[in-house]
Tab-separated table of C-alpha atoms and ligand atoms in Angstrom:
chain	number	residue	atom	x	y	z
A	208	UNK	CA	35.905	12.416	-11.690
A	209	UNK	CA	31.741	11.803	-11.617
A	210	UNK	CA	29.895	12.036	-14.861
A	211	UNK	CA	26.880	12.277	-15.407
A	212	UNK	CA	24.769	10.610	-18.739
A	213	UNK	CA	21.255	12.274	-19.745
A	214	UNK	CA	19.503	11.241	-23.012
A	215	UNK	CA	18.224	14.132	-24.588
A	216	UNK	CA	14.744	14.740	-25.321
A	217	UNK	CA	14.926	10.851	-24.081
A	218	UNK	CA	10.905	10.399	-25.537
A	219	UNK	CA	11.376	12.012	-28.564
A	220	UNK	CA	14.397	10.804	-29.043
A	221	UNK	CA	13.007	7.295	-28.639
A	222	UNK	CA	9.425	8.169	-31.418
A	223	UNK	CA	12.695	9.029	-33.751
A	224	UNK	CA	14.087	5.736	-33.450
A	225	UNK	CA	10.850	4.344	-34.637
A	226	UNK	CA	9.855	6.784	-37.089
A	227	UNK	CA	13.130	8.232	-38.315
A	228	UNK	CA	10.545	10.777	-40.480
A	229	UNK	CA	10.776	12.816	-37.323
A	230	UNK	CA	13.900	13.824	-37.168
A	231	UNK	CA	14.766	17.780	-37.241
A	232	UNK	CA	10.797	18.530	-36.942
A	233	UNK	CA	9.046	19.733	-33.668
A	234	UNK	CA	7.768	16.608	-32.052
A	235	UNK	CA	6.393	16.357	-28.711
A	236	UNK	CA	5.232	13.872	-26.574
A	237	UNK	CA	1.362	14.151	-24.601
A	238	UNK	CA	1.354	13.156	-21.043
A	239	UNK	CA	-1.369	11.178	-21.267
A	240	UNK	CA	-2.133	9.455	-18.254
A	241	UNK	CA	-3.732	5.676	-18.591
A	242	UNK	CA	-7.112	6.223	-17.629
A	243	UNK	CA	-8.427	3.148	-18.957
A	244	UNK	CA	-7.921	1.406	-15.382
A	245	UNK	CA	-11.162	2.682	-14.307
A	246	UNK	CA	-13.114	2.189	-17.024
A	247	UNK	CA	-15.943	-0.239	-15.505
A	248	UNK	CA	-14.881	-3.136	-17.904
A	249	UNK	CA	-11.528	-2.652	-17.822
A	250	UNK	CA	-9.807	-5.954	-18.868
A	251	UNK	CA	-6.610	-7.304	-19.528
A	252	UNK	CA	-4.682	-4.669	-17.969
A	253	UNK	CA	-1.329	-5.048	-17.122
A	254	UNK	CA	1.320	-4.153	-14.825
A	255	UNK	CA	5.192	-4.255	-16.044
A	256	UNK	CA	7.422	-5.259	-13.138
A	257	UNK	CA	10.730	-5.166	-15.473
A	258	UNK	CA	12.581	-2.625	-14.139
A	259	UNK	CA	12.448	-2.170	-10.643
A	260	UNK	CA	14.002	1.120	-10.061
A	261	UNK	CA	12.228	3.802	-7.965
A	262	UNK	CA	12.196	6.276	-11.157
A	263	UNK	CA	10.073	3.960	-12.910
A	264	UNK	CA	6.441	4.189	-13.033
A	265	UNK	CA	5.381	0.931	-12.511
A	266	UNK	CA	1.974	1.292	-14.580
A	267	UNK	CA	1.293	1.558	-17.839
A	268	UNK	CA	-0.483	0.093	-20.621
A	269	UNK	CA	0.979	-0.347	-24.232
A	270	UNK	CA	-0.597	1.637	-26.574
A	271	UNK	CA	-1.156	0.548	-30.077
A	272	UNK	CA	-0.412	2.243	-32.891
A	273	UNK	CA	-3.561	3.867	-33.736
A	274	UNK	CA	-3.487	6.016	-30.318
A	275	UNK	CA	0.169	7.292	-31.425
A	276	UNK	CA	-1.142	10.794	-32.999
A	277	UNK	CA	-3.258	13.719	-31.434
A	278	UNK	CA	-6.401	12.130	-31.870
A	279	UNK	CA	-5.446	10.223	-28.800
A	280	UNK	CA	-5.666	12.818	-26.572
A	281	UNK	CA	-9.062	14.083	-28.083
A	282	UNK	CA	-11.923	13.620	-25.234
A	283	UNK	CA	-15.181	12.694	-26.315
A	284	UNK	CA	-16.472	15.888	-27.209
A	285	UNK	CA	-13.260	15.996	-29.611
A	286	UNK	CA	-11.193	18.854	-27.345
A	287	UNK	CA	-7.947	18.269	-27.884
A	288	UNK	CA	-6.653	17.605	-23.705
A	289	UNK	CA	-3.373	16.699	-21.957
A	290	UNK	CA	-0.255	18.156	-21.398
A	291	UNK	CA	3.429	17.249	-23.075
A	292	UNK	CA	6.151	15.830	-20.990
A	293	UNK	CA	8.933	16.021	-23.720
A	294	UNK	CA	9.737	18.037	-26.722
A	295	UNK	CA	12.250	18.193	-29.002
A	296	UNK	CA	14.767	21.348	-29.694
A	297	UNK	CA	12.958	22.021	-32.324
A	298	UNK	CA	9.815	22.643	-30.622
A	299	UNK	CA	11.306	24.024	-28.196
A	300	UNK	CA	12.390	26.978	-30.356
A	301	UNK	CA	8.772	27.773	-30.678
A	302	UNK	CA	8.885	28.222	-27.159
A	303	UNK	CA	7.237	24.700	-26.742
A	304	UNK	CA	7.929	23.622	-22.688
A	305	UNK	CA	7.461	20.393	-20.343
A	306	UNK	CA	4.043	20.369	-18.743
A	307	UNK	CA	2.628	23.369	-22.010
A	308	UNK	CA	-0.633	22.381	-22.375
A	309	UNK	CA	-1.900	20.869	-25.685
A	310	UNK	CA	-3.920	23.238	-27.251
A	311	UNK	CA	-1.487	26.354	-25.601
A	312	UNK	CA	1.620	24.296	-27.419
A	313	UNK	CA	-0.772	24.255	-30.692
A	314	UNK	CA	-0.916	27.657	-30.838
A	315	UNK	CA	2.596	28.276	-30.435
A	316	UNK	CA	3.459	25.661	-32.866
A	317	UNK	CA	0.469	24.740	-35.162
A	318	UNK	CA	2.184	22.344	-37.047
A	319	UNK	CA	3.553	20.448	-34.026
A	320	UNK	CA	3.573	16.883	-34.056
A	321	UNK	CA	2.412	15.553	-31.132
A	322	UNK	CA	2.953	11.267	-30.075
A	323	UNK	CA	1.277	9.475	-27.411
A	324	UNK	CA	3.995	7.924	-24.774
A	325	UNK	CA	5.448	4.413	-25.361
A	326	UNK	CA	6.303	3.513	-21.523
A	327	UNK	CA	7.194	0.092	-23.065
A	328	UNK	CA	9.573	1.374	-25.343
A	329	UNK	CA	11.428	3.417	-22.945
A	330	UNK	CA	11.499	0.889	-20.165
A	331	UNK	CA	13.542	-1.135	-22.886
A	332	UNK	CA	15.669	1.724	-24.173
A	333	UNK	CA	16.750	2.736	-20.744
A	334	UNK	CA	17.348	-0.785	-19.970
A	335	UNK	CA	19.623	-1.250	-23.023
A	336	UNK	CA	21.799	1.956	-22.563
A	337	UNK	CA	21.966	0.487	-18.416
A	338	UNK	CA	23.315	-2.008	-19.908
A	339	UNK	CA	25.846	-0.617	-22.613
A	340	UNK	CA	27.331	1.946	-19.762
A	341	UNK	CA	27.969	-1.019	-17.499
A	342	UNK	CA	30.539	-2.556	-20.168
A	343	UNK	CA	32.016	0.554	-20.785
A	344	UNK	CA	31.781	2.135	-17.348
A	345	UNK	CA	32.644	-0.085	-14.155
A	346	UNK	CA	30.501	2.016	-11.911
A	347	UNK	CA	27.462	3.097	-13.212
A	348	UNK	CA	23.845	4.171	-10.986
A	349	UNK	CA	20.572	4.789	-12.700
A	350	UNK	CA	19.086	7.774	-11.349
A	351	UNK	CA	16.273	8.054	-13.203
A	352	UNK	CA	14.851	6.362	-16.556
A	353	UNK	CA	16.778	8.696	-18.609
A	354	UNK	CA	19.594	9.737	-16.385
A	355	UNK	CA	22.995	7.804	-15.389
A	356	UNK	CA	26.012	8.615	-12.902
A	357	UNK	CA	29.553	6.877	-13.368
A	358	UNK	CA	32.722	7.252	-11.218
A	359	UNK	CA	35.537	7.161	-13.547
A	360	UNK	CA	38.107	7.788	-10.701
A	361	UNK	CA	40.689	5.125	-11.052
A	362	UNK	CA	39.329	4.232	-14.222
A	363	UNK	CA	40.382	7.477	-16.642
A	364	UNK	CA	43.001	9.453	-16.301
A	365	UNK	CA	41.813	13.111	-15.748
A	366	UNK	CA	43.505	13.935	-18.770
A	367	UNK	CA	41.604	11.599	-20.969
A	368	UNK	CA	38.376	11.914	-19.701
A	369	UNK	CA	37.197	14.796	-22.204
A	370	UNK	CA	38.298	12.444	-24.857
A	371	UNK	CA	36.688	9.167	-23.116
A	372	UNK	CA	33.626	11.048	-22.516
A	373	UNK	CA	33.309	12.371	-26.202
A	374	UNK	CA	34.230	8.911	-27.328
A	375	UNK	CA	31.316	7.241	-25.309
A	376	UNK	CA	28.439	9.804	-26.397
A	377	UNK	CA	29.205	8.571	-29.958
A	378	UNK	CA	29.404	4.949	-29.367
A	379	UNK	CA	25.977	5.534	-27.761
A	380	UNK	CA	24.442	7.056	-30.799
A	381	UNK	CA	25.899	4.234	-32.802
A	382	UNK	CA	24.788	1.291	-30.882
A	383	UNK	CA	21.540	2.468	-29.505
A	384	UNK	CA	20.916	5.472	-31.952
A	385	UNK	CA	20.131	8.049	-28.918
A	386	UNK	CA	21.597	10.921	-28.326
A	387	UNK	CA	23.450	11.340	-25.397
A	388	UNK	CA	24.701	14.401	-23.196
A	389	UNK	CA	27.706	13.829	-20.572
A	390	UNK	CA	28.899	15.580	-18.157
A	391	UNK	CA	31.931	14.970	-16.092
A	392	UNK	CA	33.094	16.907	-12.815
A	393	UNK	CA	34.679	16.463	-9.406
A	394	UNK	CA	31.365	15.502	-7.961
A	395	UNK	CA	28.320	13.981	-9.269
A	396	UNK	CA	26.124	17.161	-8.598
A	397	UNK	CA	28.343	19.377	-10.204
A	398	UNK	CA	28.659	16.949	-13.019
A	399	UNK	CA	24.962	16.903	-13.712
A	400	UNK	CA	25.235	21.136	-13.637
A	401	UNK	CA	27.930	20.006	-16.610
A	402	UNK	CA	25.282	18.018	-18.471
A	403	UNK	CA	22.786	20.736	-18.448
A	404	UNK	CA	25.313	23.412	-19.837
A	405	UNK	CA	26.502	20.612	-22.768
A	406	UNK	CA	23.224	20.004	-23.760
A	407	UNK	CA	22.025	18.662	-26.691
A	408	UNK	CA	24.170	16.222	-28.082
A	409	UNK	CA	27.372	17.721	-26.246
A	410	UNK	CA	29.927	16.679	-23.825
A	411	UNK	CA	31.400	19.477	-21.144
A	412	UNK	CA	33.799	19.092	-18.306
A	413	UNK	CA	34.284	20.650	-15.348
A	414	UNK	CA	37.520	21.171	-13.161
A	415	UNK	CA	38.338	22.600	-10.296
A	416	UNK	CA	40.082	25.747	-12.292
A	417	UNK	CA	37.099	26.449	-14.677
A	418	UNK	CA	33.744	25.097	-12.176
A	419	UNK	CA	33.266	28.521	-10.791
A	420	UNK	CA	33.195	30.555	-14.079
A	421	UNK	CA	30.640	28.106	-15.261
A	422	UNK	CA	28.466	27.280	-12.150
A	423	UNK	CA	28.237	31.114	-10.428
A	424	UNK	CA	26.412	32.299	-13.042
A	425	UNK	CA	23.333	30.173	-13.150
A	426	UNK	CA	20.101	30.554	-11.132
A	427	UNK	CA	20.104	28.790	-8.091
A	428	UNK	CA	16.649	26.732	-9.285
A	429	UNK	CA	19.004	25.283	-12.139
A	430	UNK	CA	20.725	22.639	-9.182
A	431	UNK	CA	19.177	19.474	-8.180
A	432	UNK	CA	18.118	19.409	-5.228
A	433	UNK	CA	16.306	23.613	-4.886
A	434	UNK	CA	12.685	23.079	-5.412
A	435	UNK	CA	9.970	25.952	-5.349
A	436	UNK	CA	9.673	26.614	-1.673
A	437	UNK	CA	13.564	26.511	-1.597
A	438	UNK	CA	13.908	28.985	-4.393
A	439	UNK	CA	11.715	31.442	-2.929
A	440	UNK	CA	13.214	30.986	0.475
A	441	UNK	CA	16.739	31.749	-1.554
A	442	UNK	CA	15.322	34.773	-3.576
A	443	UNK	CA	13.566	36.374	-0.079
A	444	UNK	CA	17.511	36.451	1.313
A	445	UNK	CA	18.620	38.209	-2.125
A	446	UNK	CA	20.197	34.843	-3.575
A	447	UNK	CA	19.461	34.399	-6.954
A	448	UNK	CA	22.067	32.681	-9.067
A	449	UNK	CA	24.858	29.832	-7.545
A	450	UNK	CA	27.573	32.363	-7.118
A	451	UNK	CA	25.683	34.436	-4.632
A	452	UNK	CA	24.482	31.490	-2.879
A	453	UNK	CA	28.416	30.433	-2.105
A	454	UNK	CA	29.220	33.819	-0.717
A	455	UNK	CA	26.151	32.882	2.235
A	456	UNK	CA	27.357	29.975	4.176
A	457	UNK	CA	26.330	31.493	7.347
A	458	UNK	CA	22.689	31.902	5.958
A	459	UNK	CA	22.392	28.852	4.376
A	460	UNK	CA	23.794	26.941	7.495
A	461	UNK	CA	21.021	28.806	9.767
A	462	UNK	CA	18.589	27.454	7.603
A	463	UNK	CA	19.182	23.929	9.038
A	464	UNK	CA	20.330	20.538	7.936
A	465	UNK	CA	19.091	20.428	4.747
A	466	UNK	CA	20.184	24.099	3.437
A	467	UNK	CA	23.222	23.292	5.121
A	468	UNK	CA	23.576	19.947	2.786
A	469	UNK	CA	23.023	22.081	-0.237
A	470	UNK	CA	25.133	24.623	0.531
A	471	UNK	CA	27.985	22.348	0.167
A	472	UNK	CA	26.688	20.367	-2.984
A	473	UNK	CA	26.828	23.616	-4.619
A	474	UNK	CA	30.890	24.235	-3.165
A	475	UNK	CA	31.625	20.429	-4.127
A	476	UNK	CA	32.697	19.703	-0.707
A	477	UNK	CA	29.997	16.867	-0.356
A	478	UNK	CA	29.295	14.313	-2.672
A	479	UNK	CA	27.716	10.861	-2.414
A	480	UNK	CA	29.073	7.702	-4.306
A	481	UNK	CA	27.850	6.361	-7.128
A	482	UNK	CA	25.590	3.248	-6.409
A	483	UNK	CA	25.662	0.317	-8.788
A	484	UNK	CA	22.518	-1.218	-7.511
A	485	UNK	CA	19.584	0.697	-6.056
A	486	UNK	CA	16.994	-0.879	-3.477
A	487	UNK	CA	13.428	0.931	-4.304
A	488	UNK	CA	12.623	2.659	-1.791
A	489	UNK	CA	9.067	3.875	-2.926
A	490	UNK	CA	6.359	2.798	-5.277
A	491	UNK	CA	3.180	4.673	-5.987
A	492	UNK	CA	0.253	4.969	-8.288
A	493	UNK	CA	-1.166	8.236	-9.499
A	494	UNK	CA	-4.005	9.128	-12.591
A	495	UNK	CA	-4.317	12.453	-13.521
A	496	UNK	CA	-8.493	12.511	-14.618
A	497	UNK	CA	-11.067	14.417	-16.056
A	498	UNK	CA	-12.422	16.904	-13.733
A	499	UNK	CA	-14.879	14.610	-11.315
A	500	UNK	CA	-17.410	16.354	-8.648
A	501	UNK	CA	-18.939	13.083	-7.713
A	502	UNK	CA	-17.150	11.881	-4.934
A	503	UNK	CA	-18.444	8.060	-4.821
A	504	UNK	CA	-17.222	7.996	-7.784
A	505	UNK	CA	-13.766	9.160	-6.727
A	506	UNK	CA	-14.007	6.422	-3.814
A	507	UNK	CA	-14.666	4.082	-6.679
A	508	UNK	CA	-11.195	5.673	-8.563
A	509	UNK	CA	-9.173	5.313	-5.428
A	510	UNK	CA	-10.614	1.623	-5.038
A	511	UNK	CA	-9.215	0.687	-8.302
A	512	UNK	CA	-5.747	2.440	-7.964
A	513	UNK	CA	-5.339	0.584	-4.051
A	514	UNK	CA	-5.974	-2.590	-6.128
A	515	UNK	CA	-3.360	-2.128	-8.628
A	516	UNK	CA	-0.940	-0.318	-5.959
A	517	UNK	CA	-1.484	-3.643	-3.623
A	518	UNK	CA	-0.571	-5.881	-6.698
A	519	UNK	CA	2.595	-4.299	-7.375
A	520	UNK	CA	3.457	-4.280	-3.337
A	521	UNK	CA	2.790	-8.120	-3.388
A	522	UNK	CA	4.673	-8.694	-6.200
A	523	UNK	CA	7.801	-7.032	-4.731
A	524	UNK	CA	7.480	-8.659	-1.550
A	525	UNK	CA	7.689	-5.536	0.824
A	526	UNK	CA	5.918	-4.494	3.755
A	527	UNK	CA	5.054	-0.389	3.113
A	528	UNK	CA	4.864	1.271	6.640
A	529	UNK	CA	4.233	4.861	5.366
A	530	UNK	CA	1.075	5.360	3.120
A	531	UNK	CA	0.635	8.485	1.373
A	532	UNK	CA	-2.240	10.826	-0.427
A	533	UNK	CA	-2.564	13.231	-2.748
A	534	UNK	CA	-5.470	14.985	-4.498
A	535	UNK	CA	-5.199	17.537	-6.631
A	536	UNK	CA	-8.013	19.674	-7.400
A	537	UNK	CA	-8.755	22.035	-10.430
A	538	UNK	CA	-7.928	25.736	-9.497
A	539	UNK	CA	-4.506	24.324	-8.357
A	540	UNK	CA	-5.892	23.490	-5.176
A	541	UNK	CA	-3.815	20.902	-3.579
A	542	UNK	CA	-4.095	18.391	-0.611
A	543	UNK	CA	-2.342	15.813	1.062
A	544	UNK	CA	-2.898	12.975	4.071
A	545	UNK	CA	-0.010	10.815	5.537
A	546	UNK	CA	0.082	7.861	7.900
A	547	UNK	CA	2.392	4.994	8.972
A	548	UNK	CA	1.267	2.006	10.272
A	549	UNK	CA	3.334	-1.168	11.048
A	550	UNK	CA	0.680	-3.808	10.701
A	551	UNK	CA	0.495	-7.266	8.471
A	552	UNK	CA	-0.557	-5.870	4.916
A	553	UNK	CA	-3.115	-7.043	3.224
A	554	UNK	CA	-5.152	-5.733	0.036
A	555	UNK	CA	-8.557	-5.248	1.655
A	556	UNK	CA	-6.766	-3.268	4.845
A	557	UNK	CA	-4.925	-1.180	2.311
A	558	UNK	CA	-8.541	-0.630	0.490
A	559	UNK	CA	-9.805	0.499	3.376
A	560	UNK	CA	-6.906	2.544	4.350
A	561	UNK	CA	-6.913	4.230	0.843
A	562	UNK	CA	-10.399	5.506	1.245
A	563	UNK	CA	-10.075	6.335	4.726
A	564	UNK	CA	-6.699	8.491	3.760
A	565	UNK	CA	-8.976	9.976	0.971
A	566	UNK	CA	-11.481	11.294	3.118
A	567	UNK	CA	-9.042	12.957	5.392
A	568	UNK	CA	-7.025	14.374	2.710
A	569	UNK	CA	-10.188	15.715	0.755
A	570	UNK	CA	-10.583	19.095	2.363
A	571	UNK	CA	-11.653	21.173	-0.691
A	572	UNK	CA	-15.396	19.507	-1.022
A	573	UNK	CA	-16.819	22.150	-3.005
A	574	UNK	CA	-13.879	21.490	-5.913
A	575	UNK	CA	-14.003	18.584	-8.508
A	576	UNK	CA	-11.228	16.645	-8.110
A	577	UNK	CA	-8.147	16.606	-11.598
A	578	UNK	CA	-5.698	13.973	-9.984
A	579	UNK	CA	-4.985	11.346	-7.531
A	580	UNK	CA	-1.822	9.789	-6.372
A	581	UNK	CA	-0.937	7.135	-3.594
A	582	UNK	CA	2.584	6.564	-2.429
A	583	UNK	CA	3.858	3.431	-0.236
A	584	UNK	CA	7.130	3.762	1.526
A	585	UNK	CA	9.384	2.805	4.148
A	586	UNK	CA	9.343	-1.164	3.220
A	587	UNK	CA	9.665	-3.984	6.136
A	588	UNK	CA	10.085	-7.364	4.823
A	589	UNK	CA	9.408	-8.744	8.087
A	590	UNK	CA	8.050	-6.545	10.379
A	591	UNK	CA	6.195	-9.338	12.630
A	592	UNK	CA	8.164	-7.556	16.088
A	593	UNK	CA	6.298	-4.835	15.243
A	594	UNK	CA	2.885	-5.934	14.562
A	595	UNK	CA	0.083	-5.619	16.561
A	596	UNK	CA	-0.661	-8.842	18.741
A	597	UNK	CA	-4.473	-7.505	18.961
A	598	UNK	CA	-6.229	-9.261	15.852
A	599	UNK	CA	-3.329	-11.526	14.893
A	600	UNK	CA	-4.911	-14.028	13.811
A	601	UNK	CA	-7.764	-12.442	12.018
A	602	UNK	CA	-4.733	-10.346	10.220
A	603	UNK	CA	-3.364	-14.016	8.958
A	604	UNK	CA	-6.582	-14.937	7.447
A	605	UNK	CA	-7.342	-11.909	5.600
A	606	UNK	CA	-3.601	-12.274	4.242
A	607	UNK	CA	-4.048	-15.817	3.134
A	608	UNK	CA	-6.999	-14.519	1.238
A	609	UNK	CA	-5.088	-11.464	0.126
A	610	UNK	CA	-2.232	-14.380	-1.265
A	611	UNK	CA	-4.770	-16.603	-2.877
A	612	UNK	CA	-5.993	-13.394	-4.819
A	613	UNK	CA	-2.821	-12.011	-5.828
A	614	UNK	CA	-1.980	-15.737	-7.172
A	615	UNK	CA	-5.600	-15.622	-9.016
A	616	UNK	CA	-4.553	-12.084	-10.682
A	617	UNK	CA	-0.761	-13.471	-11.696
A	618	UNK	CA	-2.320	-16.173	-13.803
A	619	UNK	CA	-5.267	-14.639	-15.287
A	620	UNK	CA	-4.180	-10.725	-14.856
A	621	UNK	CA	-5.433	-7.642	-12.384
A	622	UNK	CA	-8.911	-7.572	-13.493
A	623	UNK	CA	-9.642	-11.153	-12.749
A	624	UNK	CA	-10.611	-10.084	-9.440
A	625	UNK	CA	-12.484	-7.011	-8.478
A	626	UNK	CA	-13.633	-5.523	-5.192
A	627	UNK	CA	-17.527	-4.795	-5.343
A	628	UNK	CA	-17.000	-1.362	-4.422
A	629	UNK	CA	-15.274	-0.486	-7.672
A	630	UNK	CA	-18.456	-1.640	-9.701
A	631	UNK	CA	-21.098	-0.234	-7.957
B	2119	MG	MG1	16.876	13.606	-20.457
């Protein structure tokens, strides 16, 4: 048997452990993105490298305990601004949800209490309960900062796994005072469809006799994996909850490789083994921002995210060959640019390449601009076979210079050194 280990509420859950005042009252957490990086005299920023898991976002800034209450996400005219990215049960009885809006949650909820995020905090929490579930658990992945698989097979005895399970969600709460929901099932996707149907604070178990009467039921957008384009693509063919979706092989196989996939992650005929360590795969930087017209100064934005985006790539040691756009505009206009490249890397190439993506990728010119992300992928650690011959040399320069400054910024931090084009 898979199970599957999901804090609930995991930020909440974490401002409780602080401020135990919080308990049984609706709490949220804003989403507040860390747009301090591009203030002009941005100093002393810095970048936590701890955990190197994809899930983790890579940047963030700890915030001090004066920003932890609304005023914090008050912009200078005093609006209140932001969206939440957690709430607790008890919010969410007021009909609170991820990604509500501030003042729309306010008005559901006037006497919500709403903390700023403590990325530092949870880095630390996730990194303790890693580390609990590893002693208790011989295989154990992280799949995301909140969210653990285990493979109890030859560990448990099917017969005492509801008891094991139950056992461990306590010993959680005990040791690391978070609460804990578990899932266990035949394979790790159905066990994560357990989790979601124990939540909060509950354990639930799936075999093979019982799985159906639990999963058919549910909408198909409720399994990992069935995104929005997926969902309507399911709905257009009449599929709307998990048990219609198993009576449609044929469809789903027609749809290709991926539907095909899915199909069977629903039937619990494929599964994929539980990984103790993980290699990242991906890192990327994004900021969601006020609403910006001014499009220098976006080049000037995108200038100061390549520079922190280049000195987390340095400091992992990998060679990204696929590079990776996004701009989001108000209106919930969207646009993208991708492009590989298997070339030396080298901070003022990926400047340059930055910019360059973000002129391609900005299509709607007329619209002022509410978010940018860049995403680096498909690492080389050597990819000298592949590099272009034309240049070499002037390539090995530019990435001494690119060493000397990422050595420069590890001793005295990422705003010792600036690119002019970020001040102007
Ligand atoms: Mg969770």
């Amino acid at each position: 048997m898979k199970i599957h280990i999901d804090i609930d509420c995991f930020f909440v859950s974490a401002a409780r452990i602080i401020d135990p005042s919080l308990h049984n009252k609706p709490v949220a957490i804003g989403g507040r993105s860390d747009t301090k990086i591009f203030d002009k005299d941005a100093l002393h920023q810095s970048i936590n490298m701890q955990n190197s898991g994809s899930f983790v976002p890579t940047f963030y800034k700890t915030y001090e305990s004066k920003d932890d209450d609304i005023d914090a996400f008050r912009d200078k005219e005093g609006r209140i601004t932001g969206i939440l990215t957690t709430s607790s049960y008890e919010a969410r009885a007021y009909g609170i949800k991820t990604a509500m809006n501030i003042t729309e949650a306010l008005k559901l909820c006037p006497h919500l209490i709403i903390k700023a995020p403590n990325m530092s905090l949870y880095q630390d929490l996730s990194y303790k309960l890693h580390h609990f579930l590893s002693l208790k658990v011989p295989l154990i992945e992280q799949a995301s900062i909140d969210e653990f698989y285990g493979d109890l097979s030859g560990w448990v005895e099917e017969s005492d796994i509801e008891y094991f399970i139950d056992k461990l969600r306590h010993e959680i709460k005990k040791e690391l005072n978070l609460p804990v929901s578990i899932g266990a099932a035949p394979t790790r996707y159905l066990a994560k469809m357990a989790t979601s149907g124990a939540k909060p604070f509950g354990c639930k178990t799936l075999y093979a006799y019982n799985v159906n009467e639990f999963i058919d039921p549910l909408p198909v957008g409720s399994f990992v994996g069935i995104g929005k384009s997926m969902r309507q693509k399911l709905q257009d063919a009449q599929i709307h909850t998990l048990g219609e979706l198993k009576k449609r092989r044929g469809t789903l196989e027609s749809w290709g490789p991926y539907a095909k996939e899915l199909y069977k992650r629903v039937t619990g005929e494929s599964d994929a083994p539980i990984q103790t360590t993980r290699q990242r795969k991906s890192i990327g930087i994004s900021r969601t921002i006020e609403p910006i017209f001014e499009r220098k100064e976006l080049r000037r934005r995108i200038c100061i995210l390549a520079r922190h985006l280049s000195f987390a790539l340095l400091k992992l040691d990998v060679i990204p060959t696929v590079f990776h756009l996004a701009i989001h505009y108000e209106m919930n206009q969207k646009s993208h640019k991708n492009l590989s490249l298997c070339e030396v890397f080298t901070e003022k190439k990926f400047n340059a390449l930055c910019l360059q993506l973000f002129n391609e990728a900005d299509t709607q010119r007329r619209l002022k601009v509410i978010r940018l992300s860049i995403h680096c992928s498909s690492f080389t650690r050597d990819s000298k076979k592949e590099l272009s011959l034309i240049g070499f040399e002037e390539e090995q320069k530019m990435k001494q210079l690119t060493q000397n400054t990422q050595k420069l910024r590890e001793k005295y931090g990422i705003d010792s050194l600036k690119w002019g084009s970020e001040l102007s």
